PDB file of C-alpha atoms in Angstrom:
ATOM      1  CA  MET A   1      12.829 -22.658   0.403  1.00 41.00           C
ATOM      2  CA  ARG A   2      14.413 -19.381   1.384  1.00 45.00           C
ATOM      3  CA  ALA A   3      15.033 -20.635   4.945  1.00 42.00           C
ATOM      4  CA  ALA A   4      17.162 -23.492   3.635  1.00 40.00           C
ATOM      5  CA  ARG A   5      19.223 -21.085   1.489  1.00 36.00           C
ATOM      6  CA  LEU A   6      19.745 -18.826   4.488  1.00 42.00           C
ATOM      7  CA  MET A   7      20.990 -21.684   6.632  1.00 40.00           C
ATOM      8  CA  THR A   8      23.734 -22.419   4.146  1.00 37.00           C
ATOM      9  CA  THR A   9      24.986 -18.824   4.227  1.00 41.00           C
ATOM     10  CA  LEU A  10      24.762 -18.181   7.956  1.00 42.00           C
ATOM     11  CA  GLY A  11      27.929 -18.545   9.960  1.00 44.00           C
ATOM     12  CA  GLU A  12      28.423 -19.581  13.575  1.00 39.00           C
ATOM     13  CA  ASN A  13      28.425 -16.017  14.877  1.00 46.00           C
ATOM     14  CA  ASP A  14      25.242 -14.905  13.140  1.00 58.00           C
ATOM     15  CA  VAL A  15      22.410 -13.790  15.364  1.00 67.00           C
ATOM     16  CA  THR A  16      18.897 -15.119  15.130  1.00 82.00           C
ATOM     17  CA  GLY A  17      16.279 -12.515  14.368  1.00 95.00           C
ATOM     18  CA  ALA A  18      12.666 -12.496  15.455  1.00 97.00           C
ATOM     19  CA  THR A  19       9.440 -10.622  14.990  1.00 98.00           C
ATOM     20  CA  VAL A  20       7.797  -9.229  18.110  1.00 98.00           C
ATOM     21  CA  TRP A  21       4.253  -8.083  17.308  1.00 98.00           C
ATOM     22  CA  LEU A  22       2.678  -5.731  19.852  1.00 98.00           C
ATOM     23  CA  THR A  23      -1.084  -5.599  19.350  1.00 98.00           C
ATOM     24  CA  GLY A  24      -3.629  -3.567  21.276  1.00 97.00           C
ATOM     25  CA  LEU A  25      -6.019  -0.646  21.076  1.00 97.00           C
ATOM     26  CA  PRO A  26      -5.040   2.844  19.886  1.00 96.00           C
ATOM     27  CA  SER A  27      -3.099   4.638  22.680  1.00 96.00           C
ATOM     28  CA  ALA A  28      -2.510   1.352  24.545  1.00 97.00           C
ATOM     29  CA  GLY A  29       1.255   2.015  24.682  1.00 96.00           C
ATOM     30  CA  LYS A  30       2.444  -0.334  21.932  1.00 97.00           C
ATOM     31  CA  THR A  31       4.751   2.096  20.151  1.00 97.00           C
ATOM     32  CA  THR A  32       6.139   3.606  23.350  1.00 97.00           C
ATOM     33  CA  ILE A  33       7.042   0.143  24.680  1.00 98.00           C
ATOM     34  CA  ALA A  34       8.517  -0.891  21.312  1.00 98.00           C
ATOM     35  CA  TYR A  35      10.818   2.145  21.161  1.00 98.00           C
ATOM     36  CA  ALA A  36      11.908   1.664  24.789  1.00 98.00           C
ATOM     37  CA  LEU A  37      12.791  -1.960  24.069  1.00 98.00           C
ATOM     38  CA  ALA A  38      14.498  -1.022  20.793  1.00 98.00           C
ATOM     39  CA  GLU A  39      16.722   1.444  22.646  1.00 98.00           C
ATOM     40  CA  ARG A  40      17.753  -1.258  25.106  1.00 98.00           C
ATOM     41  CA  LEU A  41      18.373  -3.853  22.386  1.00 97.00           C
ATOM     42  CA  ARG A  42      20.484  -1.431  20.342  1.00 97.00           C
ATOM     43  CA  ALA A  43      22.511  -0.589  23.457  1.00 97.00           C
ATOM     44  CA  GLU A  44      23.148  -4.347  23.765  1.00 96.00           C
ATOM     45  CA  GLY A  45      24.416  -4.407  20.177  1.00 95.00           C
ATOM     46  CA  ARG A  46      21.381  -6.094  18.614  1.00 96.00           C
ATOM     47  CA  ARG A  47      20.235  -5.248  15.113  1.00 96.00           C
ATOM     48  CA  THR A  48      16.749  -3.884  15.768  1.00 98.00           C
ATOM     49  CA  GLU A  49      14.065  -2.199  13.704  1.00 98.00           C
ATOM     50  CA  VAL A  50      10.676  -0.802  14.685  1.00 98.00           C
ATOM     51  CA  LEU A  51       7.971  -1.064  12.028  1.00 97.00           C
ATOM     52  CA  ASP A  52       5.701   1.708  13.270  1.00 94.00           C
ATOM     53  CA  GLY A  53       2.114   1.332  12.078  1.00 89.00           C
ATOM     54  CA  ASP A  54       1.722   5.025  11.222  1.00 88.00           C
ATOM     55  CA  GLU A  55       4.915   5.058   9.139  1.00 91.00           C
ATOM     56  CA  ILE A  56       3.911   1.846   7.357  1.00 92.00           C
ATOM     57  CA  ARG A  57       0.525   3.367   6.480  1.00 88.00           C
ATOM     58  CA  GLU A  58       2.286   6.382   5.002  1.00 89.00           C
ATOM     59  CA  PHE A  59       5.053   4.648   3.054  1.00 90.00           C
ATOM     60  CA  LEU A  60       4.120   1.005   2.434  1.00 87.00           C
ATOM     61  CA  SER A  61       0.349   0.938   2.585  1.00 88.00           C
ATOM     62  CA  ALA A  62      -0.577   4.364   1.258  1.00 87.00           C
ATOM     63  CA  GLY A  63      -3.964   4.234  -0.401  1.00 88.00           C
ATOM     64  CA  LEU A  64      -5.355   1.530   1.845  1.00 92.00           C
ATOM     65  CA  GLY A  65      -8.391   2.430   3.898  1.00 90.00           C
ATOM     66  CA  PHE A  66      -9.704   0.926   7.104  1.00 89.00           C
ATOM     67  CA  SER A  67     -12.095  -1.713   5.789  1.00 92.00           C
ATOM     68  CA  ARG A  68     -11.558  -5.228   7.075  1.00 93.00           C
ATOM     69  CA  GLU A  69      -9.964  -6.196   3.739  1.00 96.00           C
ATOM     70  CA  ASP A  70      -7.619  -3.210   3.692  1.00 95.00           C
ATOM     71  CA  ARG A  71      -6.622  -3.775   7.309  1.00 95.00           C
ATOM     72  CA  HIS A  72      -5.873  -7.417   6.481  1.00 96.00           C
ATOM     73  CA  THR A  73      -3.749  -6.375   3.483  1.00 96.00           C
ATOM     74  CA  ASN A  74      -1.875  -3.861   5.626  1.00 96.00           C
ATOM     75  CA  VAL A  75      -1.110  -6.472   8.304  1.00 97.00           C
ATOM     76  CA  GLN A  76       0.044  -9.002   5.692  1.00 97.00           C
ATOM     77  CA  ARG A  77       2.411  -6.456   4.117  1.00 96.00           C
ATOM     78  CA  ILE A  78       3.870  -5.601   7.500  1.00 97.00           C
ATOM     79  CA  GLY A  79       4.153  -9.299   8.354  1.00 97.00           C
ATOM     80  CA  PHE A  80       6.036  -9.987   5.127  1.00 97.00           C
ATOM     81  CA  VAL A  81       8.541  -7.180   5.734  1.00 97.00           C
ATOM     82  CA  ALA A  82       8.958  -8.193   9.383  1.00 98.00           C
ATOM     83  CA  GLU A  83       9.635 -11.826   8.508  1.00 97.00           C
ATOM     84  CA  LEU A  84      12.093 -10.828   5.803  1.00 97.00           C
ATOM     85  CA  LEU A  85      14.074  -8.634   8.199  1.00 97.00           C
ATOM     86  CA  ALA A  86      13.865 -11.183  11.033  1.00 97.00           C
ATOM     87  CA  SER A  87      15.126 -13.945   8.737  1.00 95.00           C
ATOM     88  CA  HIS A  88      18.252 -11.835   8.255  1.00 95.00           C
ATOM     89  CA  GLY A  89      19.039 -11.542  11.955  1.00 96.00           C
ATOM     90  CA  VAL A  90      17.088  -8.401  12.843  1.00 97.00           C
ATOM     91  CA  THR A  91      14.888  -8.185  15.921  1.00 98.00           C
ATOM     92  CA  VAL A  92      11.785  -6.545  14.467  1.00 98.00           C
ATOM     93  CA  LEU A  93       9.374  -4.801  16.808  1.00 98.00           C
ATOM     94  CA  VAL A  94       5.936  -4.279  15.281  1.00 98.00           C
ATOM     95  CA  PRO A  95       3.624  -1.998  17.304  1.00 98.00           C
ATOM     96  CA  VAL A  96       0.564  -2.348  15.068  1.00 97.00           C
ATOM     97  CA  ILE A  97      -3.068  -2.696  16.165  1.00 96.00           C
ATOM     98  CA  ALA A  98      -3.850  -5.599  13.777  1.00 96.00           C
ATOM     99  CA  PRO A  99      -7.432  -5.829  15.071  1.00 96.00           C
ATOM    100  CA  TYR A 100      -8.384  -9.165  13.525  1.00 97.00           C
ATOM    101  CA  ARG A 101      -7.234 -12.499  14.916  1.00 97.00           C
ATOM    102  CA  ASP A 102      -7.164 -14.215  11.499  1.00 97.00           C
ATOM    103  CA  SER A 103      -4.807 -11.559  10.110  1.00 97.00           C
ATOM    104  CA  ARG A 104      -2.411 -11.991  13.027  1.00 97.00           C
ATOM    105  CA  ASP A 105      -2.653 -15.786  12.729  1.00 97.00           C
ATOM    106  CA  ALA A 106      -1.708 -15.575   9.035  1.00 97.00           C
ATOM    107  CA  VAL A 107       1.416 -13.597   9.947  1.00 98.00           C
ATOM    108  CA  ARG A 108       2.330 -16.157  12.619  1.00 97.00           C
ATOM    109  CA  LYS A 109       1.880 -18.984  10.081  1.00 97.00           C
ATOM    110  CA  ARG A 110       4.151 -17.196   7.571  1.00 96.00           C
ATOM    111  CA  HIS A 111       6.853 -17.004  10.233  1.00 97.00           C
ATOM    112  CA  ALA A 112       6.383 -20.662  11.211  1.00 97.00           C
ATOM    113  CA  ALA A 113       6.642 -21.747   7.562  1.00 96.00           C
ATOM    114  CA  GLU A 114      10.013 -19.996   7.327  1.00 95.00           C
ATOM    115  CA  SER A 115      11.149 -21.123  10.820  1.00 95.00           C
ATOM    116  CA  THR A 116      11.429 -17.496  11.901  1.00 96.00           C
ATOM    117  CA  PRO A 117      10.764 -16.802  15.598  1.00 97.00           C
ATOM    118  CA  TYR A 118       7.556 -14.884  16.248  1.00 97.00           C
ATOM    119  CA  VAL A 119       6.280 -13.479  19.540  1.00 98.00           C
ATOM    120  CA  GLU A 120       2.824 -11.979  20.019  1.00 98.00           C
ATOM    121  CA  VAL A 121       2.384  -9.410  22.776  1.00 98.00           C
ATOM    122  CA  HIS A 122      -1.011  -8.079  23.781  1.00 98.00           C
ATOM    123  CA  VAL A 123      -0.751  -4.605  25.258  1.00 98.00           C
ATOM    124  CA  SER A 124      -4.007  -5.069  27.128  1.00 97.00           C
ATOM    125  CA  THR A 125      -4.875  -1.533  28.148  1.00 96.00           C
ATOM    126  CA  PRO A 126      -8.606  -0.935  28.778  1.00 96.00           C
ATOM    127  CA  VAL A 127     -10.379   1.359  26.321  1.00 96.00           C
ATOM    128  CA  GLU A 128     -11.179   3.777  29.169  1.00 96.00           C
ATOM    129  CA  VAL A 129      -7.459   4.256  29.864  1.00 96.00           C
ATOM    130  CA  CYS A 130      -6.661   4.522  26.154  1.00 95.00           C
ATOM    131  CA  SER A 131      -9.315   7.187  25.684  1.00 95.00           C
ATOM    132  CA  GLU A 132      -7.848   9.187  28.595  1.00 95.00           C
ATOM    133  CA  ARG A 133      -4.374   8.973  27.050  1.00 95.00           C
ATOM    134  CA  ASP A 134      -5.749   9.712  23.555  1.00 91.00           C
ATOM    135  CA  VAL A 135      -2.256  10.270  22.165  1.00 89.00           C
ATOM    136  CA  LYS A 136      -3.490  11.162  18.658  1.00 92.00           C
ATOM    137  CA  GLY A 137      -6.842  12.672  19.581  1.00 93.00           C
ATOM    138  CA  LEU A 138      -8.732   9.806  17.927  1.00 93.00           C
ATOM    139  CA  TYR A 139     -11.063   9.095  20.825  1.00 95.00           C
ATOM    140  CA  ALA A 140     -12.036  12.777  21.073  1.00 93.00           C
ATOM    141  CA  LYS A 141     -12.684  12.915  17.315  1.00 92.00           C
ATOM    142  CA  GLN A 142     -14.809   9.756  17.491  1.00 94.00           C
ATOM    143  CA  ALA A 143     -16.791  11.107  20.457  1.00 92.00           C
ATOM    144  CA  ALA A 144     -17.394  14.348  18.533  1.00 93.00           C
ATOM    145  CA  GLY A 145     -18.631  12.401  15.508  1.00 92.00           C
ATOM    146  CA  GLU A 146     -15.717  13.564  13.346  1.00 94.00           C
ATOM    147  CA  ILE A 147     -14.505  10.022  12.633  1.00 92.00           C
ATOM    148  CA  SER A 148     -15.949   6.536  12.754  1.00 90.00           C
ATOM    149  CA  GLY A 149     -14.418   3.086  12.622  1.00 89.00           C
ATOM    150  CA  LEU A 150     -12.194   3.561  15.680  1.00 92.00           C
ATOM    151  CA  THR A 151     -10.826   0.185  16.709  1.00 94.00           C
ATOM    152  CA  GLY A 152     -12.246  -0.954  20.019  1.00 92.00           C
ATOM    153  CA  VAL A 153     -14.961   1.708  20.065  1.00 93.00           C
ATOM    154  CA  ASP A 154     -17.150   1.460  16.964  1.00 91.00           C
ATOM    155  CA  ASP A 155     -15.002  -1.029  15.042  1.00 92.00           C
ATOM    156  CA  PRO A 156     -14.029  -4.503  16.301  1.00 94.00           C
ATOM    157  CA  TYR A 157     -10.850  -5.466  18.102  1.00 96.00           C
ATOM    158  CA  GLU A 158     -10.326  -9.196  18.568  1.00 97.00           C
ATOM    159  CA  ALA A 159      -7.929  -9.535  21.488  1.00 96.00           C
ATOM    160  CA  PRO A 160      -5.465 -12.421  21.352  1.00 97.00           C
ATOM    161  CA  GLU A 161      -6.723 -15.434  23.261  1.00 95.00           C
ATOM    162  CA  SER A 162      -3.275 -16.802  24.118  1.00 96.00           C
ATOM    163  CA  PRO A 163      -0.577 -14.198  23.488  1.00 97.00           C
ATOM    164  CA  ASP A 164       3.009 -15.012  24.401  1.00 97.00           C
ATOM    165  CA  LEU A 165       2.877 -12.065  26.795  1.00 98.00           C
ATOM    166  CA  ARG A 166       0.104  -9.818  28.061  1.00 98.00           C
ATOM    167  CA  ILE A 167       1.146  -6.362  29.266  1.00 97.00           C
ATOM    168  CA  GLU A 168      -1.253  -4.223  31.286  1.00 95.00           C
ATOM    169  CA  SER A 169       0.470  -0.900  30.695  1.00 93.00           C
ATOM    170  CA  GLN A 170      -1.814   0.963  33.068  1.00 94.00           C
ATOM    171  CA  HIS A 171      -0.245  -0.962  35.984  1.00 96.00           C
ATOM    172  CA  GLN A 172       3.456  -0.562  35.172  1.00 96.00           C
ATOM    173  CA  THR A 173       5.898   1.923  33.732  1.00 96.00           C
ATOM    174  CA  VAL A 174       7.103   1.838  30.137  1.00 97.00           C
ATOM    175  CA  GLN A 175      10.492   0.603  31.352  1.00 97.00           C
ATOM    176  CA  GLU A 176       8.869  -2.198  33.374  1.00 97.00           C
ATOM    177  CA  SER A 177       6.816  -3.231  30.333  1.00 97.00           C
ATOM    178  CA  ALA A 178       9.907  -3.236  28.100  1.00 98.00           C
ATOM    179  CA  ALA A 179      11.837  -5.195  30.749  1.00 98.00           C
ATOM    180  CA  ALA A 180       9.086  -7.843  30.940  1.00 97.00           C
ATOM    181  CA  LEU A 181       9.230  -8.249  27.181  1.00 97.00           C
ATOM    182  CA  HIS A 182      13.044  -8.370  27.222  1.00 98.00           C
ATOM    183  CA  ALA A 183      12.878 -11.102  29.878  1.00 97.00           C
ATOM    184  CA  LEU A 184      10.464 -13.156  27.754  1.00 97.00           C
ATOM    185  CA  LEU A 185      12.669 -12.844  24.658  1.00 96.00           C
ATOM    186  CA  THR A 186      15.701 -13.900  26.710  1.00 96.00           C
ATOM    187  CA  GLU A 187      13.803 -16.841  28.186  1.00 95.00           C
ATOM    188  CA  ARG A 188      12.720 -17.950  24.694  1.00 93.00           C
ATOM    189  CA  GLY A 189      16.307 -17.797  23.427  1.00 91.00           C
ATOM    190  CA  VAL A 190      15.520 -15.038  20.962  1.00 89.00           C
ATOM    191  CA  LEU A 191      18.093 -12.691  22.538  1.00 88.00           C
TER     192      LEU A 191
END
């Protein structure tokens, strides 16, 4: 397998990569936390990439809609790219809603099959707080009847049952959230 080939080419000083998937409702704080952590990791000299869900939709998953099947395909594409980068020593931060548990589980299994570290973080911000933040105006559009299928409102969101870390962003600053995640990654030996 690819993992075995990689092991033969890695030297002593090579760094282990990992995928850190931040899941949660729209406007939960996933992307903000990911970029704060990425800044810290880069300052520490770590190879880090953020696979932003909006950018992925534009460049990698253009043409996909928001049906369950299309959302699953989108998550699997992101999971593939994340695992590929992580297997080459990059810490990959993935702030993507990924509303369905089975889609996230499939990504975790892909990582396990390749022996690539994977951490699932649930940014567990209540929908009421998310709708107040409404970073992209989605909650207002849904309330006005301009859009439907908003995750956590009129489309399902299956929260992780046992994430590696649960962040309640409404109770701590972005820096505190990023620090908690950094501490977990350090504790797990990923950093």
